[in-house]
Amino acid sequence: MGRVSGKVAFITGAARGQGRSHAVRLAQEGADIVVVDSCADVPSLEYPMATIEDLRDTEKLVRDLGRRVLARQVDVRDQAGLDEVAAEAAERLGGIDIVSANAGVVGCRPTFDLTDTEWQDMVDINMTGVWRTVKATVPHMVEAGRGGSVILTSSVVTLVGAANVAHYNASKSGVVGLMQTLSAELGRHGIRVNAVHPGNVATDMLFSKSTLRVFCPDLDNPTPDDLRERARGSDVLGQGWVEAEDISNAVLYLASDEARFVTGVSLPVDAGRRIG
Ligand SMILES: NC(=O)c1ccc[n+]([C@@H]2O[C@H](COP(=O)([O-])OP(=O)(O)OC[C@H]3O[C@@H](n4cnc5c(N)ncnc54)[C@H](O)[C@@H]3O)[C@@H](O)[C@H]2O)c1
């Protein structure tokens, strides 16, 4: 028996990176998976998003594990699109038990240099997109009456602060507020709501021009090696970054019945960056 056998997990931003890793990890433990990703670039961002090929690759990885999978190109800013895929999941896969609201983007700019578009895109995707994701999925969980687990992806930045990411930090802090209120509202339905706060995770986002500049504002063309050099000193385990699977293992725990009395919690997976 897997740790989430017979459950259906709805994961946003799952074409690559942490979302793909969550899809694979939960599928390894017996869940059927709904994979959602926009697979479209955002003009105000400095790095590319996933592609349709990435989405198909995640779909195949889950299918190869013998689990059912529904993969759809939907933007988390599109409520009608999310509603449609959630309804399809409930109908074709028999419900939704786990939600991982993981889709997110990053940028780097001093606060008063941010354009209105940069600010708005960040808030629309990272915070409002999480609200839209739960708005589309949770009513199906409530109606089914078998409880569930909702995991919202925030960031360690909300716990330690950092310069030049006001829009990112504000949007990810909003996710924590949403998590706390949802956990209070949904407990009576047996639905737990928690947040994971990844530290640095080795994905395309970490190695994007934006994140490299957060760590190395003094360098013209910082590389992942420059980032690792500096970031190693910022966590007590001396890692610099963790792997996507490390976050997936935390998501798996929160999704599983092992965490049956854990709700309203902010869980950092950051190699102790808050402490160092
Ligand atoms: N990588 C890190 O160091 C780090 C640290 C803390 C928090 N996080 C958070 O972890 C989450 C996953 O990021 P990642 O590291 O896997 O980065 P990533 O860029 O590899 O993956 C993000 C995924 O989200 C998708 N996406 C972006 N905008 C979307 C939208 N509007 N609708 C649907 N999908 C969209 C992208 O196409 C991509 O597949 C994000 O919320 C991010 O903010 C990442």
mmCIF file of C-alpha atoms and ligand atoms in Angstrom:
data_model
loop_
_atom_site.group_PDB
_atom_site.id
_atom_site.type_symbol
_atom_site.label_atom_id
_atom_site.label_comp_id
_atom_site.label_asym_id
_atom_site.label_seq_id
_atom_site.Cartn_x
_atom_site.Cartn_y
_atom_site.Cartn_z
ATOM 1 C CA MET A 1 0.000 0.000 0.000
ATOM 2 C CA GLY A 2 1.289 3.463 -0.902
ATOM 3 C CA ARG A 3 1.042 6.370 1.495
ATOM 4 C CA VAL A 4 -1.626 8.114 -0.647
ATOM 5 C CA SER A 5 -3.139 5.070 -2.383
ATOM 6 C CA GLY A 6 -6.526 5.620 -3.964
ATOM 7 C CA LYS A 7 -6.313 9.423 -3.679
ATOM 8 C CA VAL A 8 -6.454 11.974 -6.482
ATOM 9 C CA ALA A 9 -3.983 14.884 -6.370
ATOM 10 C CA PHE A 10 -4.536 18.150 -8.275
ATOM 11 C CA ILE A 11 -1.187 19.899 -8.813
ATOM 12 C CA THR A 12 -0.613 23.288 -10.468
ATOM 13 C CA GLY A 13 2.668 24.299 -12.104
ATOM 14 C CA ALA A 14 3.409 20.605 -12.606
ATOM 15 C CA ALA A 15 4.935 20.601 -16.100
ATOM 16 C CA ARG A 16 8.440 20.869 -14.594
ATOM 17 C CA GLY A 17 10.375 21.627 -11.404
ATOM 18 C CA GLN A 18 8.837 21.033 -8.005
ATOM 19 C CA GLY A 19 5.331 20.482 -9.390
ATOM 20 C CA ARG A 20 6.542 17.656 -11.629
ATOM 21 C CA SER A 21 8.461 16.193 -8.706
ATOM 22 C CA HIS A 22 5.314 16.335 -6.506
ATOM 23 C CA ALA A 23 3.347 14.579 -9.275
ATOM 24 C CA VAL A 24 5.896 11.774 -9.547
ATOM 25 C CA ARG A 25 6.361 11.371 -5.777
ATOM 26 C CA LEU A 26 2.614 11.226 -5.072
ATOM 27 C CA ALA A 27 2.109 8.826 -7.996
ATOM 28 C CA GLN A 28 4.891 6.584 -6.627
ATOM 29 C CA GLU A 29 2.838 6.395 -3.434
ATOM 30 C CA GLY A 30 -0.364 5.427 -5.222
ATOM 31 C CA ALA A 31 -2.176 8.667 -6.147
ATOM 32 C CA ASP A 32 -3.767 9.483 -9.494
ATOM 33 C CA ILE A 33 -2.654 12.892 -10.691
ATOM 34 C CA VAL A 34 -4.127 16.004 -12.297
ATOM 35 C CA VAL A 35 -1.311 18.012 -13.891
ATOM 36 C CA VAL A 36 -2.035 21.688 -14.584
ATOM 37 C CA ASP A 37 0.367 24.201 -16.120
ATOM 38 C CA SER A 38 0.053 27.348 -18.242
ATOM 39 C CA CYS A 39 3.029 26.399 -20.479
ATOM 40 C CA ALA A 40 3.179 30.024 -21.610
ATOM 41 C CA ASP A 41 5.707 32.766 -21.050
ATOM 42 C CA VAL A 42 4.805 35.924 -19.127
ATOM 43 C CA PRO A 43 6.180 39.073 -20.839
ATOM 44 C CA SER A 44 6.987 40.848 -17.565
ATOM 45 C CA LEU A 45 9.261 37.986 -16.404
ATOM 46 C CA GLU A 46 12.938 37.534 -17.252
ATOM 47 C CA TYR A 47 12.889 33.752 -17.780
ATOM 48 C CA PRO A 48 10.806 31.213 -19.737
ATOM 49 C CA MET A 49 8.002 29.103 -18.300
ATOM 50 C CA ALA A 50 7.512 25.395 -19.001
ATOM 51 C CA THR A 51 6.502 24.131 -22.457
ATOM 52 C CA ILE A 52 3.778 21.810 -23.696
ATOM 53 C CA GLU A 53 6.513 19.179 -24.179
ATOM 54 C CA ASP A 54 7.350 19.505 -20.477
ATOM 55 C CA LEU A 55 3.668 18.959 -19.642
ATOM 56 C CA ARG A 56 3.566 15.839 -21.828
ATOM 57 C CA ASP A 57 6.772 14.552 -20.189
ATOM 58 C CA THR A 58 5.225 14.875 -16.701
ATOM 59 C CA GLU A 59 2.094 13.129 -17.972
ATOM 60 C CA LYS A 60 4.214 10.251 -19.271
ATOM 61 C CA LEU A 61 6.236 9.978 -16.043
ATOM 62 C CA VAL A 62 3.013 9.532 -14.050
ATOM 63 C CA ARG A 63 1.490 7.124 -16.561
ATOM 64 C CA ASP A 64 4.668 5.028 -16.580
ATOM 65 C CA LEU A 65 4.194 4.585 -12.827
ATOM 66 C CA GLY A 66 0.855 2.932 -13.583
ATOM 67 C CA ARG A 67 -1.298 5.782 -12.280
ATOM 68 C CA ARG A 68 -4.144 7.574 -14.041
ATOM 69 C CA VAL A 69 -3.293 11.094 -15.167
ATOM 70 C CA LEU A 70 -5.149 14.109 -16.525
ATOM 71 C CA ALA A 71 -2.813 16.782 -17.950
ATOM 72 C CA ARG A 72 -4.245 20.146 -18.987
ATOM 73 C CA GLN A 73 -2.796 23.446 -20.163
ATOM 74 C CA VAL A 74 -4.517 25.952 -17.893
ATOM 75 C CA ASP A 75 -3.291 29.239 -16.437
ATOM 76 C CA VAL A 76 -4.009 29.689 -12.698
ATOM 77 C CA ARG A 77 -5.293 33.185 -13.562
ATOM 78 C CA ASP A 78 -8.105 31.555 -15.575
ATOM 79 C CA GLN A 79 -10.936 30.651 -13.178
ATOM 80 C CA ALA A 80 -13.155 29.114 -15.861
ATOM 81 C CA GLY A 81 -10.279 26.927 -17.074
ATOM 82 C CA LEU A 82 -9.499 25.734 -13.525
ATOM 83 C CA ASP A 83 -13.198 25.091 -12.826
ATOM 84 C CA GLU A 84 -13.413 22.988 -15.982
ATOM 85 C CA VAL A 85 -10.418 20.785 -15.213
ATOM 86 C CA ALA A 86 -11.492 20.364 -11.559
ATOM 87 C CA ALA A 87 -14.945 19.236 -12.698
ATOM 88 C CA GLU A 88 -13.351 16.878 -15.215
ATOM 89 C CA ALA A 89 -11.099 15.435 -12.488
ATOM 90 C CA ALA A 90 -14.048 14.905 -10.149
ATOM 91 C CA GLU A 91 -16.013 13.175 -12.891
ATOM 92 C CA ARG A 92 -13.300 11.082 -14.574
ATOM 93 C CA LEU A 93 -11.034 10.299 -11.612
ATOM 94 C CA GLY A 94 -13.760 10.087 -8.965
ATOM 95 C CA GLY A 95 -12.982 13.195 -6.909
ATOM 96 C CA ILE A 96 -10.114 15.314 -5.594
ATOM 97 C CA ASP A 97 -8.396 14.490 -2.272
ATOM 98 C CA ILE A 98 -5.144 16.453 -2.423
ATOM 99 C CA VAL A 99 -4.486 19.928 -3.814
ATOM 100 C CA SER A 100 -0.957 21.241 -4.319
ATOM 101 C CA ALA A 101 -1.191 24.919 -5.301
ATOM 102 C CA ASN A 102 2.403 25.102 -6.470
ATOM 103 C CA ALA A 103 2.426 27.284 -9.610
ATOM 104 C CA GLY A 104 4.478 30.410 -9.077
ATOM 105 C CA VAL A 105 6.912 32.862 -10.628
ATOM 106 C CA VAL A 106 9.723 35.107 -9.376
ATOM 107 C CA GLY A 107 11.206 38.489 -10.206
ATOM 108 C CA CYS A 108 13.960 40.727 -8.885
ATOM 109 C CA ARG A 109 13.777 44.528 -8.813
ATOM 110 C CA PRO A 110 14.120 47.252 -6.155
ATOM 111 C CA THR A 111 10.666 48.007 -4.770
ATOM 112 C CA PHE A 112 10.223 51.468 -6.251
ATOM 113 C CA ASP A 113 11.511 50.406 -9.678
ATOM 114 C CA LEU A 114 8.793 47.757 -10.069
ATOM 115 C CA THR A 115 6.318 48.482 -12.833
ATOM 116 C CA ASP A 116 2.587 48.129 -12.173
ATOM 117 C CA THR A 117 2.573 45.161 -14.554
ATOM 118 C CA GLU A 118 5.403 43.376 -12.739
ATOM 119 C CA TRP A 119 3.630 43.845 -9.410
ATOM 120 C CA GLN A 120 0.239 42.803 -10.754
ATOM 121 C CA ASP A 121 1.457 39.717 -12.645
ATOM 122 C CA MET A 122 3.239 38.455 -9.527
ATOM 123 C CA VAL A 123 0.196 38.934 -7.293
ATOM 124 C CA ASP A 124 -2.186 37.527 -9.916
ATOM 125 C CA ILE A 125 -0.169 34.320 -10.371
ATOM 126 C CA ASN A 126 1.369 33.675 -6.942
ATOM 127 C CA MET A 127 -1.477 34.757 -4.671
ATOM 128 C CA THR A 128 -4.738 35.135 -6.583
ATOM 129 C CA GLY A 129 -3.819 32.021 -8.600
ATOM 130 C CA VAL A 130 -3.707 30.032 -5.362
ATOM 131 C CA TRP A 131 -7.104 31.396 -4.352
ATOM 132 C CA ARG A 132 -8.508 30.488 -7.776
ATOM 133 C CA THR A 133 -7.037 26.978 -7.489
ATOM 134 C CA VAL A 134 -8.706 26.303 -4.148
ATOM 135 C CA LYS A 135 -11.917 27.958 -5.350
ATOM 136 C CA ALA A 136 -12.057 25.481 -8.246
ATOM 137 C CA THR A 137 -11.126 22.352 -6.303
ATOM 138 C CA VAL A 138 -12.210 22.549 -2.659
ATOM 139 C CA PRO A 139 -15.990 22.630 -3.320
ATOM 140 C CA HIS A 140 -15.609 19.166 -4.923
ATOM 141 C CA MET A 141 -13.813 17.955 -1.790
ATOM 142 C CA VAL A 142 -16.498 19.391 0.490
ATOM 143 C CA GLU A 143 -19.264 17.870 -1.610
ATOM 144 C CA ALA A 144 -17.617 14.436 -1.633
ATOM 145 C CA GLY A 145 -17.447 14.577 2.181
ATOM 146 C CA ARG A 146 -14.309 12.475 2.550
ATOM 147 C CA GLY A 147 -11.954 15.229 3.798
ATOM 148 C CA GLY A 148 -8.611 15.931 2.175
ATOM 149 C CA SER A 149 -5.391 17.883 2.265
ATOM 150 C CA VAL A 150 -4.577 21.230 0.668
ATOM 151 C CA ILE A 151 -0.925 22.275 0.447
ATOM 152 C CA LEU A 152 -0.074 25.816 -0.607
ATOM 153 C CA THR A 153 3.448 26.650 -1.773
ATOM 154 C CA SER A 154 4.830 29.775 -0.109
ATOM 155 C CA SER A 155 8.565 30.522 0.295
ATOM 156 C CA VAL A 156 11.212 30.825 2.992
ATOM 157 C CA VAL A 157 11.470 34.465 1.910
ATOM 158 C CA THR A 158 8.288 35.178 3.906
ATOM 159 C CA LEU A 159 10.126 33.990 7.048
ATOM 160 C CA VAL A 160 13.534 35.634 6.556
ATOM 161 C CA GLY A 161 12.942 38.605 4.216
ATOM 162 C CA ALA A 162 15.134 39.617 1.270
ATOM 163 C CA ALA A 163 15.804 42.778 -0.735
ATOM 164 C CA ASN A 164 14.458 43.356 -4.267
ATOM 165 C CA VAL A 165 11.568 40.869 -4.102
ATOM 166 C CA ALA A 166 8.753 42.989 -2.600
ATOM 167 C CA HIS A 167 6.175 41.692 -5.086
ATOM 168 C CA TYR A 168 7.275 38.066 -4.599
ATOM 169 C CA ASN A 169 7.432 38.277 -0.797
ATOM 170 C CA ALA A 170 4.080 40.092 -0.596
ATOM 171 C CA SER A 171 2.380 37.510 -2.815
ATOM 172 C CA LYS A 172 3.882 34.542 -0.952
ATOM 173 C CA SER A 173 2.982 36.120 2.422
ATOM 174 C CA GLY A 174 -0.585 36.446 1.169
ATOM 175 C CA VAL A 175 -0.576 32.698 0.577
ATOM 176 C CA VAL A 176 0.144 32.168 4.291
ATOM 177 C CA GLY A 177 -2.831 34.316 5.265
ATOM 178 C CA LEU A 178 -5.021 32.339 2.884
ATOM 179 C CA MET A 179 -3.732 29.059 4.347
ATOM 180 C CA GLN A 180 -4.538 30.146 7.919
ATOM 181 C CA THR A 181 -8.068 31.250 7.104
ATOM 182 C CA LEU A 182 -8.810 28.193 4.962
ATOM 183 C CA SER A 183 -7.574 25.853 7.689
ATOM 184 C CA ALA A 184 -10.000 27.535 10.110
ATOM 185 C CA GLU A 185 -12.906 27.300 7.662
ATOM 186 C CA LEU A 186 -12.346 23.793 6.322
ATOM 187 C CA GLY A 187 -11.503 21.840 9.484
ATOM 188 C CA ARG A 188 -15.163 20.979 10.023
ATOM 189 C CA HIS A 189 -15.107 19.220 6.648
ATOM 190 C CA GLY A 190 -12.036 17.181 7.583
ATOM 191 C CA ILE A 191 -9.951 19.173 5.106
ATOM 192 C CA ARG A 192 -6.505 20.173 6.351
ATOM 193 C CA VAL A 193 -4.690 23.187 4.899
ATOM 194 C CA ASN A 194 -0.964 23.787 5.288
ATOM 195 C CA ALA A 195 1.858 25.706 3.602
ATOM 196 C CA VAL A 196 5.317 24.552 2.549
ATOM 197 C CA HIS A 197 8.066 27.157 2.535
ATOM 198 C CA PRO A 198 10.862 25.962 0.248
ATOM 199 C CA GLY A 199 14.318 27.451 0.661
ATOM 200 C CA ASN A 200 16.484 27.434 -2.473
ATOM 201 C CA VAL A 201 15.434 24.550 -4.711
ATOM 202 C CA ALA A 202 17.431 23.435 -7.766
ATOM 203 C CA THR A 203 14.904 24.240 -10.503
ATOM 204 C CA ASP A 204 14.742 26.575 -13.512
ATOM 205 C CA MET A 205 13.373 29.267 -11.199
ATOM 206 C CA LEU A 206 16.437 29.211 -8.927
ATOM 207 C CA PHE A 207 18.789 29.411 -11.898
ATOM 208 C CA SER A 208 16.771 32.172 -13.593
ATOM 209 C CA LYS A 209 18.382 35.551 -14.152
ATOM 210 C CA SER A 210 16.031 37.030 -11.527
ATOM 211 C CA THR A 211 16.988 34.715 -8.667
ATOM 212 C CA LEU A 212 20.692 34.774 -9.495
ATOM 213 C CA ARG A 213 20.536 38.563 -9.153
ATOM 214 C CA VAL A 214 18.811 38.332 -5.747
ATOM 215 C CA PHE A 215 21.873 36.490 -4.445
ATOM 216 C CA CYS A 216 24.554 38.279 -6.463
ATOM 217 C CA PRO A 217 23.358 41.884 -6.973
ATOM 218 C CA ASP A 218 26.981 43.032 -7.401
ATOM 219 C CA LEU A 219 27.780 40.687 -10.344
ATOM 220 C CA ASP A 220 26.925 41.467 -13.989
ATOM 221 C CA ASN A 221 26.358 37.866 -15.093
ATOM 222 C CA PRO A 222 26.022 35.632 -12.019
ATOM 223 C CA THR A 223 26.126 31.843 -12.523
ATOM 224 C CA PRO A 224 24.665 28.966 -10.460
ATOM 225 C CA ASP A 225 28.178 28.428 -9.057
ATOM 226 C CA ASP A 226 28.262 32.036 -7.789
ATOM 227 C CA LEU A 227 24.860 31.507 -6.199
ATOM 228 C CA ARG A 228 25.885 28.267 -4.522
ATOM 229 C CA GLU A 229 29.052 29.833 -3.165
ATOM 230 C CA ARG A 230 27.071 32.567 -1.424
ATOM 231 C CA ALA A 231 24.003 30.542 -0.528
ATOM 232 C CA ARG A 232 25.967 27.781 1.224
ATOM 233 C CA GLY A 233 26.747 30.190 4.045
ATOM 234 C CA SER A 234 23.089 31.120 4.449
ATOM 235 C CA ASP A 235 21.777 27.754 5.731
ATOM 236 C CA VAL A 236 22.998 25.870 8.786
ATOM 237 C CA LEU A 237 23.368 22.581 6.886
ATOM 238 C CA GLY A 238 25.708 24.259 4.375
ATOM 239 C CA GLN A 239 23.725 23.139 1.324
ATOM 240 C CA GLY A 240 23.100 26.262 -0.738
ATOM 241 C CA TRP A 241 20.063 24.574 -2.229
ATOM 242 C CA VAL A 242 17.944 21.441 -1.855
ATOM 243 C CA GLU A 243 16.439 19.198 -4.531
ATOM 244 C CA ALA A 244 12.810 19.317 -5.693
ATOM 245 C CA GLU A 245 12.269 15.857 -4.214
ATOM 246 C CA ASP A 246 13.051 17.226 -0.741
ATOM 247 C CA ILE A 247 10.023 19.508 -1.047
ATOM 248 C CA SER A 248 7.963 16.657 -2.537
ATOM 249 C CA ASN A 249 8.646 14.514 0.518
ATOM 250 C CA ALA A 250 7.221 17.275 2.731
ATOM 251 C CA VAL A 251 4.199 17.595 0.417
ATOM 252 C CA LEU A 252 3.728 13.818 0.547
ATOM 253 C CA TYR A 253 3.781 13.851 4.350
ATOM 254 C CA LEU A 254 1.219 16.679 4.531
ATOM 255 C CA ALA A 255 -0.927 14.925 1.910
ATOM 256 C CA SER A 256 -0.880 11.588 3.712
ATOM 257 C CA ASP A 257 -2.833 10.400 6.742
ATOM 258 C CA GLU A 258 0.427 10.525 8.725
ATOM 259 C CA ALA A 259 -0.338 14.252 9.019
ATOM 260 C CA ARG A 260 -4.004 13.691 9.895
ATOM 261 C CA PHE A 261 -3.930 16.159 12.803
ATOM 262 C CA VAL A 262 -1.616 18.699 11.175
ATOM 263 C CA THR A 263 -3.394 21.783 9.846
ATOM 264 C CA GLY A 264 -2.720 25.518 9.750
ATOM 265 C CA VAL A 265 1.038 24.932 9.714
ATOM 266 C CA SER A 266 3.878 26.699 7.871
ATOM 267 C CA LEU A 267 6.524 24.049 7.147
ATOM 268 C CA PRO A 268 9.933 25.311 5.979
ATOM 269 C CA VAL A 269 12.160 22.935 3.978
ATOM 270 C CA ASP A 270 15.214 25.156 3.795
ATOM 271 C CA ALA A 271 18.227 23.352 5.298
ATOM 272 C CA GLY A 272 17.872 25.725 8.272
ATOM 273 C CA ARG A 273 18.199 28.992 6.370
ATOM 274 C CA ARG A 274 15.988 30.726 8.952
ATOM 275 C CA ILE A 275 18.404 29.837 11.708
ATOM 276 C CA GLY A 276 21.739 30.579 10.041
HETATM 277 N N1 LIG B 1 13.026 27.225 -6.758
HETATM 278 C C1 LIG B 1 13.112 27.866 -5.619
HETATM 279 O O1 LIG B 1 14.224 28.154 -5.140
HETATM 280 C C2 LIG B 1 11.846 28.224 -4.855
HETATM 281 C C3 LIG B 1 11.994 28.702 -3.543
HETATM 282 C C4 LIG B 1 10.851 29.009 -2.801
HETATM 283 C C5 LIG B 1 9.595 28.840 -3.365
HETATM 284 N N2 LIG B 1 9.487 28.373 -4.639
HETATM 285 C C6 LIG B 1 8.142 28.201 -5.182
HETATM 286 O O2 LIG B 1 7.976 26.856 -5.592
HETATM 287 C C7 LIG B 1 6.991 26.792 -6.633
HETATM 288 C C8 LIG B 1 7.499 25.946 -7.778
HETATM 289 O O3 LIG B 1 8.583 26.606 -8.408
HETATM 290 P P1 LIG B 1 9.792 25.833 -9.119
HETATM 291 O O4 LIG B 1 10.974 26.034 -8.288
HETATM 292 O O5 LIG B 1 9.374 24.459 -9.461
HETATM 293 O O6 LIG B 1 9.969 26.746 -10.435
HETATM 294 P P2 LIG B 1 9.711 26.431 -11.992
HETATM 295 O O7 LIG B 1 9.807 27.741 -12.690
HETATM 296 O O8 LIG B 1 10.598 25.333 -12.443
HETATM 297 O O9 LIG B 1 8.213 25.861 -12.036
HETATM 298 C C9 LIG B 1 7.077 26.685 -11.944
HETATM 299 C C10 LIG B 1 6.004 26.098 -12.843
HETATM 300 O O10 LIG B 1 4.830 26.919 -12.721
HETATM 301 C C11 LIG B 1 4.312 27.123 -14.033
HETATM 302 N N3 LIG B 1 3.531 28.355 -14.048
HETATM 303 C C12 LIG B 1 4.010 29.626 -13.993
HETATM 304 N N4 LIG B 1 2.998 30.507 -14.087
HETATM 305 C C13 LIG B 1 1.853 29.774 -14.191
HETATM 306 C C14 LIG B 1 0.485 30.120 -14.328
HETATM 307 N N5 LIG B 1 0.091 31.403 -14.397
HETATM 308 N N6 LIG B 1 -0.416 29.125 -14.393
HETATM 309 C C15 LIG B 1 -0.036 27.814 -14.343
HETATM 310 N N7 LIG B 1 1.250 27.440 -14.249
HETATM 311 C C16 LIG B 1 2.189 28.412 -14.161
HETATM 312 C C17 LIG B 1 5.542 27.182 -14.930
HETATM 313 O O11 LIG B 1 5.245 26.959 -16.302
HETATM 314 C C18 LIG B 1 6.403 26.091 -14.317
HETATM 315 O O12 LIG B 1 6.130 24.832 -14.887
HETATM 316 C C19 LIG B 1 6.676 28.245 -7.001
HETATM 317 O O13 LIG B 1 5.489 28.645 -6.374
HETATM 318 C C20 LIG B 1 7.857 29.006 -6.426
HETATM 319 O O14 LIG B 1 7.548 30.344 -6.146
HETATM 320 C C21 LIG B 1 10.586 28.078 -5.397
#
